mmCIF file of C-alpha atoms in Angstrom:
data_model
loop_
_atom_site.group_PDB
_atom_site.id
_atom_site.type_symbol
_atom_site.label_atom_id
_atom_site.label_comp_id
_atom_site.label_asym_id
_atom_site.label_seq_id
_atom_site.Cartn_x
_atom_site.Cartn_y
_atom_site.Cartn_z
ATOM 1 C CA MET O 30 -15.437 35.256 1.889
ATOM 2 C CA GLU O 31 -13.924 37.976 -0.302
ATOM 3 C CA ASP O 32 -13.273 40.201 2.702
ATOM 4 C CA ILE O 33 -11.543 37.557 4.838
ATOM 5 C CA VAL O 34 -9.468 35.577 2.308
ATOM 6 C CA ASP O 35 -6.297 36.974 0.750
ATOM 7 C CA TRP O 36 -6.578 35.578 -2.775
ATOM 8 C CA SER O 37 -3.162 36.818 -3.842
ATOM 9 C CA PHE O 38 -1.439 34.782 -1.122
ATOM 10 C CA THR O 39 -3.829 31.867 -1.642
ATOM 11 C CA ARG O 40 -2.907 31.787 -5.333
ATOM 12 C CA GLU O 41 0.789 31.910 -4.405
ATOM 13 C CA TRP O 42 0.307 28.946 -2.073
ATOM 14 C CA ILE O 43 -1.676 26.876 -4.571
ATOM 15 C CA ASN O 44 0.882 27.441 -7.329
ATOM 16 C CA THR O 45 3.915 26.723 -5.150
ATOM 17 C CA ASN O 46 6.080 23.943 -6.540
ATOM 18 C CA PRO O 47 7.798 21.920 -3.768
ATOM 19 C CA LEU O 48 9.426 19.599 -6.322
ATOM 20 C CA ASP O 49 12.601 19.886 -8.374
ATOM 21 C CA THR O 50 10.805 19.556 -11.712
ATOM 22 C CA PRO O 51 8.662 22.360 -13.208
ATOM 23 C CA CYS O 52 5.846 19.986 -14.104
ATOM 24 C CA SER O 53 4.958 16.405 -13.260
ATOM 25 C CA ALA O 54 2.035 14.173 -12.402
ATOM 26 C CA LYS O 55 3.003 14.425 -8.736
ATOM 27 C CA LEU O 56 2.911 18.223 -8.823
ATOM 28 C CA SER O 57 -0.499 18.159 -10.517
ATOM 29 C CA LYS O 58 -1.753 15.850 -7.775
ATOM 30 C CA ILE O 59 -0.408 18.113 -5.015
ATOM 31 C CA GLN O 60 -1.960 21.229 -6.501
ATOM 32 C CA GLY O 61 -5.167 19.378 -7.348
ATOM 33 C CA ASN O 62 -5.582 18.272 -3.727
ATOM 34 C CA LYS O 63 -5.165 21.860 -2.534
ATOM 35 C CA ILE O 64 -7.775 23.089 -5.009
ATOM 36 C CA LYS O 65 -10.262 20.398 -3.960
ATOM 37 C CA LYS O 66 -9.855 21.325 -0.304
ATOM 38 C CA LEU O 67 -10.272 25.072 -0.799
ATOM 39 C CA ASN O 68 -13.299 24.474 -3.040
ATOM 40 C CA PHE O 69 -14.810 22.137 -0.421
ATOM 41 C CA ALA O 70 -14.754 19.369 -3.032
ATOM 42 C CA HIS O 71 -12.409 16.933 -1.286
ATOM 43 C CA PRO O 72 -13.864 13.382 -1.513
ATOM 44 C CA THR O 73 -15.640 13.224 1.828
ATOM 45 C CA ILE O 74 -18.291 10.561 2.367
ATOM 46 C CA ASP O 75 -21.193 12.634 1.016
ATOM 47 C CA ILE O 76 -19.286 13.140 -2.254
ATOM 48 C CA GLN O 77 -18.298 9.476 -2.385
ATOM 49 C CA GLN O 78 -21.966 8.512 -1.949
ATOM 50 C CA ARG O 79 -22.866 10.729 -4.892
ATOM 51 C CA ASN O 80 -20.051 9.447 -7.114
ATOM 52 C CA TYR O 81 -20.173 5.766 -6.101
ATOM 53 C CA PRO O 82 -23.775 4.973 -5.079
ATOM 54 C CA ARG O 83 -23.218 1.220 -5.346
ATOM 55 C CA LEU O 84 -20.302 1.246 -2.926
ATOM 56 C CA TYR O 85 -21.804 3.390 -0.166
ATOM 57 C CA PRO O 86 -25.134 2.950 1.650
ATOM 58 C CA ARG O 87 -27.864 5.551 1.256
ATOM 59 C CA GLY O 88 -28.693 8.052 3.937
ATOM 60 C CA ILE O 89 -26.451 10.178 6.104
ATOM 61 C CA ILE O 90 -23.149 8.560 7.063
ATOM 62 C CA PRO O 91 -21.742 10.332 10.121
ATOM 63 C CA CYS O 92 -18.242 11.678 10.597
ATOM 64 C CA VAL O 93 -15.777 8.870 11.274
ATOM 65 C CA GLU O 94 -14.339 10.894 14.172
ATOM 66 C CA CYS O 95 -17.285 12.241 16.193
ATOM 67 C CA ASN O 96 -20.041 10.001 14.762
ATOM 68 C CA SER O 97 -22.558 12.802 15.312
ATOM 69 C CA ALA O 98 -22.425 15.097 12.256
ATOM 70 C CA LYS O 99 -22.663 14.504 8.522
ATOM 71 C CA ASP O 100 -19.309 13.691 6.940
ATOM 72 C CA ASN O 101 -18.756 16.535 4.487
ATOM 73 C CA ASN O 102 -16.110 19.135 3.669
ATOM 74 C CA GLU O 103 -17.714 21.834 5.771
ATOM 75 C CA HIS O 104 -17.470 19.667 8.886
ATOM 76 C CA ILE O 105 -13.693 19.210 8.584
ATOM 77 C CA GLY O 106 -12.118 21.507 11.145
ATOM 78 C CA LEU O 107 -15.373 21.957 13.069
ATOM 79 C CA CYS O 108 -15.475 18.389 14.387
ATOM 80 C CA THR O 109 -15.386 18.177 18.170
ATOM 81 C CA ALA O 110 -12.907 15.308 17.877
ATOM 82 C CA HIS O 111 -10.417 17.729 16.285
ATOM 83 C CA THR O 112 -10.492 20.351 19.047
ATOM 84 C CA THR O 113 -7.417 19.215 20.970
ATOM 85 C CA ILE O 114 -5.194 18.773 17.935
ATOM 86 C CA ILE O 115 -6.388 22.038 16.357
ATOM 87 C CA THR O 116 -5.583 23.919 19.561
ATOM 88 C CA GLN O 117 -2.074 22.457 19.433
ATOM 89 C CA LEU O 118 -1.729 23.230 15.717
ATOM 90 C CA ILE O 119 -2.658 26.873 16.328
ATOM 91 C CA SER O 120 -0.149 27.186 19.171
ATOM 92 C CA ASP O 121 2.565 25.589 17.049
ATOM 93 C CA ALA O 122 1.713 27.844 14.102
ATOM 94 C CA SER O 123 2.114 31.022 16.173
ATOM 95 C CA ASP O 124 5.532 29.846 17.394
ATOM 96 C CA ILE O 125 6.633 28.875 13.884
ATOM 97 C CA LEU O 126 5.534 32.211 12.422
ATOM 98 C CA LEU O 127 7.322 34.164 15.143
ATOM 99 C CA THR O 128 10.546 32.214 14.651
ATOM 100 C CA LEU O 129 10.537 32.672 10.869
ATOM 101 C CA MET O 130 9.718 36.372 10.971
ATOM 102 C CA LEU O 131 12.211 37.239 13.717
ATOM 103 C CA GLU O 132 14.956 36.216 11.317
ATOM 104 C CA GLU O 133 13.977 39.285 9.264
ATOM 105 C CA THR O 134 12.555 41.649 11.882
ATOM 106 C CA ALA O 135 14.579 40.995 15.041
ATOM 107 C CA GLU O 136 14.530 44.694 15.935
ATOM 108 C CA GLN O 137 10.714 44.549 16.183
ATOM 109 C CA ASN O 138 10.709 41.573 18.517
ATOM 110 C CA TYR O 139 8.291 42.946 21.126
ATOM 111 C CA ALA O 140 5.808 44.448 18.649
ATOM 112 C CA LEU O 141 5.777 41.288 16.509
ATOM 113 C CA ARG O 142 5.181 39.046 19.505
ATOM 114 C CA ASN O 143 2.208 41.173 20.559
ATOM 115 C CA THR O 144 0.782 41.266 17.049
ATOM 116 C CA ILE O 145 0.884 37.485 16.723
ATOM 117 C CA LYS O 146 -0.448 36.985 20.246
ATOM 118 C CA GLU O 147 -3.412 39.304 19.644
ATOM 119 C CA SER O 148 -4.221 38.031 16.156
ATOM 120 C CA LYS O 149 -7.593 36.327 15.817
ATOM 121 C CA LEU O 150 -5.854 33.631 13.765
ATOM 122 C CA PHE O 151 -4.026 32.377 16.856
ATOM 123 C CA ASP O 152 -6.929 32.671 19.285
ATOM 124 C CA ILE O 153 -7.396 29.376 21.200
ATOM 125 C CA SER O 154 -10.093 30.541 23.616
ATOM 126 C CA PHE O 155 -12.716 28.258 22.002
ATOM 127 C CA GLU O 156 -13.620 25.201 24.088
ATOM 128 C CA LEU O 157 -15.865 22.618 22.402
ATOM 129 C CA PHE O 158 -14.861 23.141 18.782
ATOM 130 C CA LEU O 159 -13.381 25.627 16.329
ATOM 131 C CA PHE O 160 -15.922 28.166 15.095
ATOM 132 C CA LYS O 161 -16.573 28.500 11.380
ATOM 133 C CA ASP O 162 -15.673 32.206 11.431
ATOM 134 C CA HIS O 163 -12.276 31.483 12.984
ATOM 135 C CA PRO O 164 -9.474 32.317 10.485
ATOM 136 C CA PHE O 165 -7.744 29.006 11.213
ATOM 137 C CA TYR O 166 -10.766 27.209 9.762
ATOM 138 C CA LEU O 167 -9.917 28.810 6.414
ATOM 139 C CA LEU O 168 -6.294 27.761 6.770
ATOM 140 C CA ILE O 169 -7.326 24.141 7.354
ATOM 141 C CA HIS O 170 -9.020 24.316 3.956
ATOM 142 C CA HIS O 171 -5.916 25.822 2.289
ATOM 143 C CA LEU O 172 -7.440 29.299 2.089
ATOM 144 C CA VAL O 173 -5.105 32.049 3.331
ATOM 145 C CA PRO O 174 -6.871 34.410 5.772
ATOM 146 C CA LYS O 175 -6.132 38.138 5.741
ATOM 147 C CA ASP O 176 -5.479 37.876 9.478
ATOM 148 C CA LEU O 177 -2.273 36.064 8.518
ATOM 149 C CA THR O 178 -1.198 38.177 5.568
ATOM 150 C CA ASP O 179 -1.780 41.440 7.485
ATOM 151 C CA ILE O 180 1.102 40.381 9.731
ATOM 152 C CA PHE O 181 3.359 39.878 6.706
ATOM 153 C CA TYR O 182 2.401 43.221 5.183
ATOM 154 C CA ASN O 183 3.038 45.044 8.453
ATOM 155 C CA TYR O 184 6.443 43.554 9.171
ATOM 156 C CA ILE O 185 7.995 42.412 5.859
ATOM 157 C CA PRO O 186 8.085 45.371 3.417
ATOM 158 C CA LYS O 187 9.834 43.572 0.535
ATOM 159 C CA LYS O 188 7.433 41.515 -1.569
ATOM 160 C CA LYS O 189 9.924 38.795 -2.521
ATOM 161 C CA LYS O 190 11.001 38.218 1.079
ATOM 162 C CA ARG O 191 7.375 38.376 2.228
ATOM 163 C CA PHE O 192 6.330 35.541 -0.061
ATOM 164 C CA GLU O 193 9.491 33.591 0.745
ATOM 165 C CA ILE O 194 8.780 33.541 4.487
ATOM 166 C CA PHE O 195 5.088 32.935 3.840
ATOM 167 C CA ILE O 196 5.811 29.800 1.772
ATOM 168 C CA LYS O 197 8.199 28.499 4.447
ATOM 169 C CA PHE O 198 5.478 28.967 7.050
ATOM 170 C CA MET O 199 2.786 27.352 4.906
ATOM 171 C CA ASN O 200 4.941 24.343 4.028
ATOM 172 C CA ILE O 201 5.406 23.574 7.718
ATOM 173 C CA ILE O 202 1.943 24.295 9.104
ATOM 174 C CA MET O 203 -0.005 22.795 6.191
ATOM 175 C CA ALA O 204 2.046 19.588 6.377
ATOM 176 C CA ASN O 205 1.000 19.368 10.037
ATOM 177 C CA ILE O 206 -2.647 20.105 9.254
ATOM 178 C CA ASP O 207 -2.755 17.566 6.434
ATOM 179 C CA ALA O 208 -1.098 14.871 8.560
ATOM 180 C CA HIS O 209 -3.243 15.312 11.669
ATOM 181 C CA ILE O 210 -6.592 16.077 10.022
ATOM 182 C CA TRP O 211 -6.912 15.316 6.305
ATOM 183 C CA THR O 212 -4.692 12.233 6.064
ATOM 184 C CA LEU O 213 -5.983 10.709 9.288
ATOM 185 C CA LEU O 214 -9.579 11.149 8.123
ATOM 186 C CA LYS O 215 -8.727 9.538 4.795
ATOM 187 C CA ILE O 216 -7.239 6.496 6.533
ATOM 188 C CA LYS O 217 -10.344 6.045 8.673
ATOM 189 C CA ARG O 218 -12.742 6.585 5.763
ATOM 190 C CA ASN O 219 -11.026 3.803 3.868
ATOM 191 C CA PHE O 220 -12.659 1.327 6.237
ATOM 192 C CA ILE O 221 -16.148 2.494 5.282
ATOM 193 C CA GLY O 222 -17.790 0.362 2.628
ATOM 194 C CA LYS O 223 -15.546 -2.641 3.158
ATOM 195 C CA THR O 224 -17.266 -5.790 4.335
ATOM 196 C CA THR O 225 -14.317 -8.179 4.623
ATOM 197 C CA ILE O 226 -10.796 -7.814 5.911
ATOM 198 C CA GLN O 227 -7.971 -10.315 6.204
ATOM 199 C CA ILE O 228 -5.676 -10.057 9.229
ATOM 200 C CA MET O 229 -2.574 -12.007 10.131
ATOM 201 C CA ILE O 230 -2.006 -12.559 13.850
ATOM 202 C CA VAL O 231 1.388 -13.943 14.732
ATOM 203 C CA ARG O 232 2.268 -16.129 17.752
ATOM 204 C CA ILE O 233 -1.042 -16.590 19.537
ATOM 205 C CA ARG O 234 -0.753 -18.759 22.646
ATOM 206 C CA THR O 235 -3.490 -21.371 22.946
ATOM 207 C CA ARG O 236 -4.659 -23.427 25.940
ATOM 208 C CA THR O 237 -2.036 -26.003 25.077
ATOM 209 C CA SER O 238 0.656 -23.307 25.302
ATOM 210 C CA ILE O 239 1.548 -23.779 21.653
ATOM 211 C CA ASP O 240 2.349 -20.644 19.696
ATOM 212 C CA LYS O 241 0.634 -20.600 16.319
ATOM 213 C CA GLU O 242 0.459 -18.227 13.393
ATOM 214 C CA ILE O 243 -3.037 -17.793 11.974
ATOM 215 C CA ILE O 244 -4.753 -15.725 9.339
ATOM 216 C CA LEU O 245 -8.298 -14.599 10.054
ATOM 217 C CA VAL O 246 -10.899 -13.538 7.517
ATOM 218 C CA ILE O 247 -13.590 -11.542 9.305
ATOM 219 C CA ASN O 248 -16.767 -9.692 8.491
ATOM 220 C CA ILE O 249 -17.043 -6.102 9.679
ATOM 221 C CA ILE O 250 -20.261 -5.070 11.522
ATOM 222 C CA PRO O 251 -20.720 -2.126 11.153
ATOM 223 C CA ILE O 252 -18.032 -0.114 9.377
ATOM 224 C CA PHE O 253 -17.927 2.979 11.566
ATOM 225 C CA PRO O 254 -14.636 3.822 13.329
ATOM 226 C CA PRO O 255 -13.314 4.230 15.919
ATOM 227 C CA LEU O 256 -15.012 1.093 17.337
ATOM 228 C CA ILE O 257 -15.857 -1.724 14.970
ATOM 229 C CA ILE O 258 -17.334 -5.101 15.842
ATOM 230 C CA ALA O 259 -16.249 -8.006 13.669
ATOM 231 C CA VAL O 260 -17.061 -11.706 13.530
ATOM 232 C CA VAL O 261 -14.728 -14.414 12.239
ATOM 233 C CA VAL O 262 -15.711 -15.876 8.869
ATOM 234 C CA SER O 263 -12.943 -18.420 8.571
ATOM 235 C CA LEU O 264 -9.512 -19.394 9.814
ATOM 236 C CA ILE O 265 -7.099 -19.952 6.971
ATOM 237 C CA THR O 266 -4.771 -22.143 9.022
ATOM 238 C CA THR O 267 -5.514 -24.665 11.786
ATOM 239 C CA PRO O 268 -8.392 -23.352 13.944
ATOM 240 C CA ILE O 269 -7.380 -22.613 17.512
ATOM 241 C CA PHE O 270 -10.734 -21.615 18.966
ATOM 242 C CA ASP O 271 -12.314 -25.097 18.705
ATOM 243 C CA GLY O 272 -15.051 -23.934 16.358
ATOM 244 C CA ARG O 273 -16.473 -21.425 18.817
ATOM 245 C CA ARG O 274 -17.772 -18.097 17.573
ATOM 246 C CA VAL O 275 -15.220 -15.365 18.206
ATOM 247 C CA ILE O 276 -15.967 -11.658 18.611
ATOM 248 C CA PHE O 277 -13.250 -9.221 17.568
ATOM 249 C CA TYR O 278 -13.178 -5.589 18.687
ATOM 250 C CA ILE O 279 -11.195 -3.506 16.234
ATOM 251 C CA ARG O 280 -10.150 0.055 16.993
ATOM 252 C CA VAL O 281 -8.892 2.144 14.079
ATOM 253 C CA LEU O 282 -5.827 4.178 14.995
ATOM 254 C CA GLU O 283 -3.708 6.614 12.991
ATOM 255 C CA ASN O 284 -1.866 4.090 10.857
ATOM 256 C CA HIS O 285 -2.928 0.672 12.098
ATOM 257 C CA ILE O 286 -5.755 -1.219 13.751
ATOM 258 C CA GLU O 287 -5.800 -2.519 17.301
ATOM 259 C CA ILE O 288 -7.534 -5.858 17.947
ATOM 260 C CA GLU O 289 -9.030 -7.440 21.045
ATOM 261 C CA PHE O 290 -10.923 -10.732 20.894
ATOM 262 C CA GLY O 291 -12.782 -13.278 22.949
ATOM 263 C CA SER O 292 -15.016 -16.297 22.383
ATOM 264 C CA ILE O 293 -18.729 -16.590 23.149
#
């Protein structure tokens, strides 16, 4: 990894303070999260199993996205379910980098465009999934690849300006990566290990055409997104299904859950 990671730029990125205060609990949390990700120590399911054996079942728990590989740090970025969004993130990153650098090197427009286009970092020729030796895989884990910093060294001679543009670029692209990969995975993992969930459903129309508000308490079987099967445990308010067993199909989305139901 020594020959493909630029540790000077990585250190600059880790130590960057996006807040107004020089030190705070929030800053420590931000920098701590970066360090966990680059050290492949982010709390994925395998780490949670090790740290909280009573909360997580034994054995291999698969990725909450593809359901086919072990959920660990190494798998993040390689998951087949991430391919489409990663392709888009790479395309966006190349455009963002070009825009930021042209503000300083407008006279080298053509050469810069070619350099970015031909860089391995912005190669989107992969089909099924991102390869582990792809420089963007390092970037997903908050490690700065030399394929990126070589562009800065070649086109931005002044060190201060070089780091300034680099931090602008990283703030934008890493916010996108965290939102579409890390944060989304965290939301979906939060459903693993939970056996009961309470849901309020407002204005359900019954056979008598009366709109009612109900609260359902349901058991989850099993807890593996994106498709979860759940069975009603109890109805907090007046039952509207006449005591029949009800099957709920719950699909976990980015920031909410989608519910379909029917009686059997």
